[in-house]
PDB file of C-alpha atoms in Angstrom:
ATOM      1  CA  MET A 760     -33.295  14.324 -23.807  1.00 48.00           C
ATOM      2  CA  LYS A 761     -33.070  15.465 -20.385  1.00 42.00           C
ATOM      3  CA  ASN A 762     -35.946  13.742 -19.082  1.00 49.00           C
ATOM      4  CA  PHE A 763     -34.629  10.391 -20.846  1.00 48.00           C
ATOM      5  CA  LYS A 764     -31.314  10.852 -19.216  1.00 44.00           C
ATOM      6  CA  GLN A 765     -32.492  11.203 -15.893  1.00 49.00           C
ATOM      7  CA  ILE A 766     -34.874   7.974 -16.241  1.00 48.00           C
ATOM      8  CA  SER A 767     -31.937   6.309 -17.598  1.00 46.00           C
ATOM      9  CA  LEU A 768     -29.747   7.079 -14.292  1.00 45.00           C
ATOM     10  CA  ILE A 769     -32.494   5.951 -12.166  1.00 46.00           C
ATOM     11  CA  ILE A 770     -32.798   2.634 -13.933  1.00 49.00           C
ATOM     12  CA  ILE A 771     -29.205   1.977 -13.836  1.00 45.00           C
ATOM     13  CA  THR A 772     -28.934   2.900 -10.190  1.00 45.00           C
ATOM     14  CA  ALA A 773     -31.907   0.698  -9.173  1.00 45.00           C
ATOM     15  CA  PHE A 774     -30.467  -2.124 -11.185  1.00 46.00           C
ATOM     16  CA  SER A 775     -27.003  -1.846  -9.488  1.00 44.00           C
ATOM     17  CA  LEU A 776     -28.491  -1.543  -6.037  1.00 44.00           C
ATOM     18  CA  TYR A 777     -30.495  -4.753  -6.988  1.00 46.00           C
ATOM     19  CA  THR A 778     -27.740  -6.692  -8.421  1.00 43.00           C
ATOM     20  CA  CYS A 779     -25.370  -5.939  -5.493  1.00 50.00           C
ATOM     21  CA  THR A 780     -27.355  -8.053  -3.384  1.00 55.00           C
ATOM     22  CA  ALA A 781     -28.924 -10.132  -5.423  1.00 59.00           C
ATOM     23  CA  PHE A 782     -26.493 -12.833  -4.626  1.00 69.00           C
ATOM     24  CA  LYS A 783     -27.446 -13.247  -1.203  1.00 83.00           C
ATOM     25  CA  LYS A 784     -28.139 -16.808  -0.152  1.00 84.00           C
ATOM     26  CA  ASN A 785     -31.803 -17.322   1.303  1.00 90.00           C
ATOM     27  CA  ILE A 786     -31.973 -18.097   4.592  1.00 92.00           C
ATOM     28  CA  ASP A 787     -34.959 -20.862   4.809  1.00 91.00           C
ATOM     29  CA  LYS A 788     -35.730 -20.485   8.800  1.00 93.00           C
ATOM     30  CA  PRO A 789     -36.088 -17.470  10.958  1.00 95.00           C
ATOM     31  CA  VAL A 790     -32.656 -16.631  12.799  1.00 96.00           C
ATOM     32  CA  VAL A 791     -31.670 -13.871  15.129  1.00 96.00           C
ATOM     33  CA  VAL A 792     -28.825 -11.826  14.484  1.00 97.00           C
ATOM     34  CA  ALA A 793     -27.348  -9.421  17.008  1.00 97.00           C
ATOM     35  CA  MET A 794     -24.986  -6.496  16.999  1.00 97.00           C
ATOM     36  CA  PRO A 795     -24.299  -5.588  20.230  1.00 96.00           C
ATOM     37  CA  ASP A 796     -21.076  -3.820  19.696  1.00 95.00           C
ATOM     38  CA  GLN A 797     -22.056  -0.686  17.443  1.00 94.00           C
ATOM     39  CA  THR A 798     -18.630   0.434  17.363  1.00 95.00           C
ATOM     40  CA  VAL A 799     -17.001   0.585  13.905  1.00 97.00           C
ATOM     41  CA  PRO A 800     -13.383   0.969  13.639  1.00 98.00           C
ATOM     42  CA  VAL A 801     -12.330   3.170  10.540  1.00 98.00           C
ATOM     43  CA  ILE A 802      -8.898   3.526   8.980  1.00 98.00           C
ATOM     44  CA  VAL A 803      -8.528   6.165   6.548  1.00 98.00           C
ATOM     45  CA  ASN A 804      -5.146   6.067   4.188  1.00 97.00           C
ATOM     46  CA  SER A 805      -4.383   8.033   1.051  1.00 98.00           C
ATOM     47  CA  THR A 806      -1.279   7.619  -0.980  1.00 98.00           C
ATOM     48  CA  ALA A 807      -2.840   9.899  -3.757  1.00 98.00           C
ATOM     49  CA  MET A 808      -0.608  12.564  -5.137  1.00 97.00           C
ATOM     50  CA  ASN A 809      -3.501  15.045  -4.185  1.00 97.00           C
ATOM     51  CA  THR A 810      -5.985  13.660  -1.704  1.00 98.00           C
ATOM     52  CA  LYS A 811      -9.541  15.078  -2.701  1.00 97.00           C
ATOM     53  CA  TYR A 812     -12.157  12.738  -1.027  1.00 98.00           C
ATOM     54  CA  SER A 813     -10.979  10.771   2.002  1.00 97.00           C
ATOM     55  CA  ASN A 814     -10.183  13.684   4.103  1.00 96.00           C
ATOM     56  CA  THR A 815     -13.654  15.190   3.755  1.00 96.00           C
ATOM     57  CA  PHE A 816     -15.711  13.391   6.500  1.00 97.00           C
ATOM     58  CA  SER A 817     -14.952  11.949  10.106  1.00 98.00           C
ATOM     59  CA  ASN A 818     -14.710   8.432  10.998  1.00 98.00           C
ATOM     60  CA  GLN A 819     -17.578   8.674  12.968  1.00 98.00           C
ATOM     61  CA  GLN A 820     -19.720   9.742   9.820  1.00 98.00           C
ATOM     62  CA  LEU A 821     -18.265   6.993   7.501  1.00 98.00           C
ATOM     63  CA  GLY A 822     -18.923   4.395  10.505  1.00 98.00           C
ATOM     64  CA  GLU A 823     -22.607   5.704  10.735  1.00 98.00           C
ATOM     65  CA  HIS A 824     -22.965   5.486   6.756  1.00 98.00           C
ATOM     66  CA  PHE A 825     -21.815   1.943   7.043  1.00 98.00           C
ATOM     67  CA  LEU A 826     -24.470   1.032   9.998  1.00 98.00           C
ATOM     68  CA  LYS A 827     -27.201   2.614   8.011  1.00 98.00           C
ATOM     69  CA  GLY A 828     -26.627   0.672   4.857  1.00 98.00           C
ATOM     70  CA  PHE A 829     -26.155  -2.544   7.170  1.00 98.00           C
ATOM     71  CA  GLU A 830     -29.373  -2.230   8.884  1.00 97.00           C
ATOM     72  CA  SER A 831     -31.676  -1.156   5.940  1.00 97.00           C
ATOM     73  CA  GLU A 832     -30.434  -4.525   4.047  1.00 97.00           C
ATOM     74  CA  ALA A 833     -31.123  -6.543   7.340  1.00 96.00           C
ATOM     75  CA  LYS A 834     -34.675  -5.321   7.300  1.00 95.00           C
ATOM     76  CA  ILE A 835     -35.286  -6.892   3.898  1.00 95.00           C
ATOM     77  CA  THR A 836     -33.349  -9.690   4.361  1.00 95.00           C
ATOM     78  CA  LYS A 837     -36.099 -12.555   4.603  1.00 94.00           C
ATOM     79  CA  ASN A 838     -36.199 -14.652   7.937  1.00 96.00           C
ATOM     80  CA  VAL A 839     -33.484 -12.200   9.569  1.00 96.00           C
ATOM     81  CA  THR A 840     -34.315 -10.283  12.639  1.00 96.00           C
ATOM     82  CA  LEU A 841     -31.406  -8.072  13.530  1.00 96.00           C
ATOM     83  CA  LYS A 842     -30.993  -6.886  17.295  1.00 95.00           C
ATOM     84  CA  ASN A 843     -28.877  -4.456  19.090  1.00 93.00           C
ATOM     85  CA  ASP A 844     -28.583  -6.589  22.169  1.00 91.00           C
ATOM     86  CA  ALA A 845     -27.138 -10.157  22.602  1.00 85.00           C
ATOM     87  CA  VAL A 846     -30.150 -11.828  24.264  1.00 90.00           C
ATOM     88  CA  MET A 847     -30.451 -15.245  23.013  1.00 91.00           C
ATOM     89  CA  PRO A 848     -29.268 -14.526  19.536  1.00 95.00           C
ATOM     90  CA  ASP A 849     -28.495 -17.085  16.755  1.00 96.00           C
ATOM     91  CA  PHE A 850     -25.539 -15.307  15.356  1.00 96.00           C
ATOM     92  CA  ILE A 851     -23.545 -12.142  16.668  1.00 97.00           C
ATOM     93  CA  VAL A 852     -21.827  -9.989  14.293  1.00 97.00           C
ATOM     94  CA  LYS A 853     -18.905  -7.433  14.949  1.00 97.00           C
ATOM     95  CA  VAL A 854     -17.412  -5.018  12.384  1.00 98.00           C
ATOM     96  CA  LYS A 855     -13.535  -5.645  12.759  1.00 98.00           C
ATOM     97  CA  SER A 856     -12.693  -2.673  10.175  1.00 98.00           C
ATOM     98  CA  ILE A 857     -13.755  -0.397   7.528  1.00 98.00           C
ATOM     99  CA  THR A 858     -10.607   1.144   5.267  1.00 98.00           C
ATOM    100  CA  ILE A 859     -11.162   3.711   3.354  1.00 98.00           C
ATOM    101  CA  THR A 860      -8.124   4.120   0.572  1.00 98.00           C
ATOM    102  CA  GLU A 861      -7.494   7.011  -1.725  1.00 98.00           C
ATOM    103  CA  SER A 862      -4.912   6.421  -4.411  1.00 98.00           C
ATOM    104  CA  SER A 863      -3.538   7.906  -7.686  1.00 98.00           C
ATOM    105  CA  GLN A 864      -2.703   6.340 -10.960  1.00 97.00           C
ATOM    106  CA  ILE A 865      -1.641   7.996 -14.241  1.00 97.00           C
ATOM    107  CA  GLN A 866      -3.207   7.653 -17.470  1.00 96.00           C
ATOM    108  CA  LYS A 867      -1.735   8.970 -20.809  1.00 95.00           C
ATOM    109  CA  VAL A 868      -3.746  10.791 -23.472  1.00 95.00           C
ATOM    110  CA  ASN A 869      -3.568   8.738 -26.651  1.00 94.00           C
ATOM    111  CA  ASP A 870      -5.333  10.895 -29.319  1.00 94.00           C
ATOM    112  CA  PRO A 871      -3.168  12.297 -32.073  1.00 93.00           C
ATOM    113  CA  LYS A 872      -5.658  14.986 -32.891  1.00 93.00           C
ATOM    114  CA  SER A 873      -5.532  16.590 -29.481  1.00 93.00           C
ATOM    115  CA  PRO A 874      -3.186  18.842 -28.222  1.00 92.00           C
ATOM    116  CA  TYR A 875      -3.223  16.926 -24.900  1.00 90.00           C
ATOM    117  CA  ASN A 876      -1.745  13.975 -26.810  1.00 95.00           C
ATOM    118  CA  GLY A 877       0.974  11.971 -24.661  1.00 94.00           C
ATOM    119  CA  GLN A 878       0.273  14.125 -21.759  1.00 95.00           C
ATOM    120  CA  ASP A 879      -0.183  12.342 -18.212  1.00 96.00           C
ATOM    121  CA  MET A 880      -3.200  12.787 -16.195  1.00 96.00           C
ATOM    122  CA  VAL A 881      -3.650  12.021 -12.764  1.00 97.00           C
ATOM    123  CA  LEU A 882      -6.772  10.141 -11.649  1.00 98.00           C
ATOM    124  CA  ASN A 883      -7.798   9.260  -8.164  1.00 98.00           C
ATOM    125  CA  THR A 884      -9.544   6.095  -7.174  1.00 98.00           C
ATOM    126  CA  VAL A 885     -11.354   5.775  -3.728  1.00 98.00           C
ATOM    127  CA  ASP A 886     -11.724   2.176  -2.253  1.00 98.00           C
ATOM    128  CA  CYS A 887     -13.874   1.186   0.530  1.00 98.00           C
ATOM    129  CA  ARG A 888     -13.242  -2.490   2.166  1.00 98.00           C
ATOM    130  CA  ALA A 889     -15.084  -3.761   5.421  1.00 98.00           C
ATOM    131  CA  GLU A 890     -14.539  -6.891   7.564  1.00 98.00           C
ATOM    132  CA  LEU A 891     -17.108  -8.239   9.707  1.00 98.00           C
ATOM    133  CA  GLU A 892     -16.701 -11.108  12.290  1.00 97.00           C
ATOM    134  CA  ILE A 893     -19.396 -13.431  12.857  1.00 97.00           C
ATOM    135  CA  THR A 894     -19.994 -15.997  15.523  1.00 96.00           C
ATOM    136  CA  ASP A 895     -22.405 -19.089  15.699  1.00 96.00           C
ATOM    137  CA  THR A 896     -23.716 -19.103  19.480  1.00 94.00           C
ATOM    138  CA  LYS A 897     -25.704 -22.410  18.698  1.00 87.00           C
ATOM    139  CA  SER A 898     -22.178 -24.134  18.268  1.00 83.00           C
ATOM    140  CA  GLY A 899     -20.728 -23.263  21.529  1.00 84.00           C
ATOM    141  CA  ALA A 900     -19.732 -19.526  20.279  1.00 88.00           C
ATOM    142  CA  GLN A 901     -17.891 -20.871  17.175  1.00 92.00           C
ATOM    143  CA  LYS A 902     -16.353 -17.969  15.012  1.00 94.00           C
ATOM    144  CA  LEU A 903     -17.220 -18.688  11.427  1.00 94.00           C
ATOM    145  CA  SER A 904     -14.794 -17.077   8.619  1.00 94.00           C
ATOM    146  CA  ASN A 905     -14.910 -13.514   8.422  1.00 97.00           C
ATOM    147  CA  CYS A 906     -17.140 -11.830   5.814  1.00 97.00           C
ATOM    148  CA  THR A 907     -15.808  -9.077   3.748  1.00 97.00           C
ATOM    149  CA  ASN A 908     -16.811  -6.942   1.033  1.00 98.00           C
ATOM    150  CA  SER A 909     -15.384  -3.877  -0.940  1.00 98.00           C
ATOM    151  CA  LYS A 910     -16.378  -1.229  -3.668  1.00 98.00           C
ATOM    152  CA  SER A 911     -14.334   1.300  -5.515  1.00 98.00           C
ATOM    153  CA  ARG A 912     -14.791   3.988  -7.668  1.00 98.00           C
ATOM    154  CA  SER A 913     -12.399   6.157 -10.114  1.00 98.00           C
ATOM    155  CA  GLU A 914     -12.010   9.209 -11.742  1.00 98.00           C
ATOM    156  CA  GLN A 915     -12.487   9.106 -15.534  1.00 96.00           C
ATOM    157  CA  LEU A 916     -10.520  10.618 -18.235  1.00 95.00           C
ATOM    158  CA  LYS A 917     -13.136  12.469 -20.695  1.00 92.00           C
ATOM    159  CA  ASN A 918     -13.189  14.353 -23.786  1.00 91.00           C
ATOM    160  CA  ASN A 919     -16.877  15.373 -24.289  1.00 92.00           C
ATOM    161  CA  ARG A 920     -18.086  18.659 -23.808  1.00 86.00           C
ATOM    162  CA  ASN A 921     -18.374  19.984 -20.362  1.00 83.00           C
ATOM    163  CA  LEU A 922     -20.852  23.060 -19.267  1.00 83.00           C
ATOM    164  CA  ASP A 923     -17.907  25.097 -19.732  1.00 85.00           C
ATOM    165  CA  ASP A 924     -17.748  23.993 -23.421  1.00 81.00           C
ATOM    166  CA  LEU A 925     -21.106  24.523 -23.923  1.00 88.00           C
ATOM    167  CA  ILE A 926     -21.296  27.849 -22.904  1.00 87.00           C
ATOM    168  CA  SER A 927     -18.051  29.010 -24.656  1.00 88.00           C
ATOM    169  CA  GLY A 928     -18.665  26.954 -27.838  1.00 89.00           C
ATOM    170  CA  THR A 929     -15.526  25.049 -27.472  1.00 89.00           C
ATOM    171  CA  ASN A 930     -14.168  21.588 -27.638  1.00 89.00           C
ATOM    172  CA  LYS A 931     -16.707  20.982 -30.662  1.00 93.00           C
ATOM    173  CA  ASP A 932     -14.058  18.279 -32.194  1.00 89.00           C
ATOM    174  CA  HIS A 933     -13.629  16.367 -28.748  1.00 89.00           C
ATOM    175  CA  THR A 934     -10.054  17.098 -28.559  1.00 90.00           C
ATOM    176  CA  SER A 935     -10.042  18.742 -25.374  1.00 90.00           C
ATOM    177  CA  TYR A 936      -9.839  16.079 -22.155  1.00 90.00           C
ATOM    178  CA  HIS A 937     -10.394  16.559 -18.553  1.00 90.00           C
ATOM    179  CA  THR A 938     -10.980  14.928 -15.450  1.00 93.00           C
ATOM    180  CA  LYS A 939     -14.578  13.638 -14.516  1.00 94.00           C
ATOM    181  CA  LEU A 940     -14.322  13.912 -10.788  1.00 96.00           C
ATOM    182  CA  LEU A 941     -16.062  11.896  -8.147  1.00 98.00           C
ATOM    183  CA  SER A 942     -19.144  12.834  -6.071  1.00 97.00           C
ATOM    184  CA  ASP A 943     -17.755  14.918  -2.877  1.00 97.00           C
ATOM    185  CA  SER A 944     -19.461  12.361  -0.974  1.00 98.00           C
ATOM    186  CA  ILE A 945     -18.158   9.284  -2.475  1.00 98.00           C
ATOM    187  CA  CYS A 946     -16.701   8.062   0.625  1.00 98.00           C
ATOM    188  CA  LEU A 947     -20.113   7.998   2.554  1.00 98.00           C
ATOM    189  CA  ASN A 948     -21.764   6.476  -0.691  1.00 98.00           C
ATOM    190  CA  LEU A 949     -19.314   3.626  -0.735  1.00 98.00           C
ATOM    191  CA  SER A 950     -19.431   3.128   3.222  1.00 98.00           C
ATOM    192  CA  GLN A 951     -23.327   2.707   3.004  1.00 98.00           C
ATOM    193  CA  ASP A 952     -23.033   0.636   0.015  1.00 98.00           C
ATOM    194  CA  VAL A 953     -20.695  -1.756   1.576  1.00 98.00           C
ATOM    195  CA  GLY A 954     -22.656  -1.918   4.449  1.00 98.00           C
ATOM    196  CA  ARG A 955     -25.501  -3.321   2.364  1.00 98.00           C
ATOM    197  CA  ARG A 956     -23.395  -5.454   0.190  1.00 97.00           C
ATOM    198  CA  ILE A 957     -21.809  -7.350   3.054  1.00 98.00           C
ATOM    199  CA  TRP A 958     -24.769  -8.986   3.742  1.00 97.00           C
ATOM    200  CA  VAL A 959     -24.388 -11.238   0.661  1.00 97.00           C
ATOM    201  CA  PRO A 960     -21.484 -13.014   2.529  1.00 96.00           C
ATOM    202  CA  ILE A 961     -23.253 -13.076   5.712  1.00 97.00           C
ATOM    203  CA  THR A 962     -26.365 -14.816   4.356  1.00 96.00           C
ATOM    204  CA  ARG A 963     -24.124 -17.430   2.898  1.00 94.00           C
ATOM    205  CA  ARG A 964     -22.388 -18.170   6.242  1.00 93.00           C
ATOM    206  CA  ILE A 965     -25.684 -18.488   7.884  1.00 93.00           C
ATOM    207  CA  SER A 966     -27.404 -20.437   5.311  1.00 90.00           C
ATOM    208  CA  LYS A 967     -24.483 -22.883   5.633  1.00 84.00           C
ATOM    209  CA  GLU A 968     -24.704 -23.145   9.290  1.00 81.00           C
ATOM    210  CA  GLU A 969     -28.597 -23.627   9.295  1.00 68.00           C
ATOM    211  CA  LYS A 970     -28.336 -26.567   7.046  1.00 62.00           C
TER     212      LYS A 970
END
């Protein structure tokens, strides 16, 4: 059973990585995309009742993970060559901002059989949004519409038996509720994912200009 769960998790993860970039537009002719400015302006906000995730990593670490995802996706984007200098590129891209936002929402337990019935549970959400500027150098340095992408993850209210329940033999009737937390590295993960995913609108802009 454990091996089955591990295999299922791998399949789900691989599928999600594929689908998030499956909507990239085909670029029919080779183009050079330059990112001479490696600066990544990062903004971190929290309106959460209890901040858990957004204060874990530095802005530099978040920016580095965005670029890691961005560059990895560029390498597998057909007919695209990514450069760090602006010598004869077809397009120049610049990161305008990456915004990490942590917020809270209240979910009420709705289970008449549970001693937690009617109680409010506070769940946190982390959202990552990136905006990127793209310039077509072949058309007199014409700025195209900015590219944006975002992704978020939320804590969940669960009544399944956790490790403590299994050890102590409690919650066999699934009436005890708990919060399923996010990964401690969720902000880094989202930054890297959005770095990859933003290639979808980039390829659409480039494809449109290349026609």
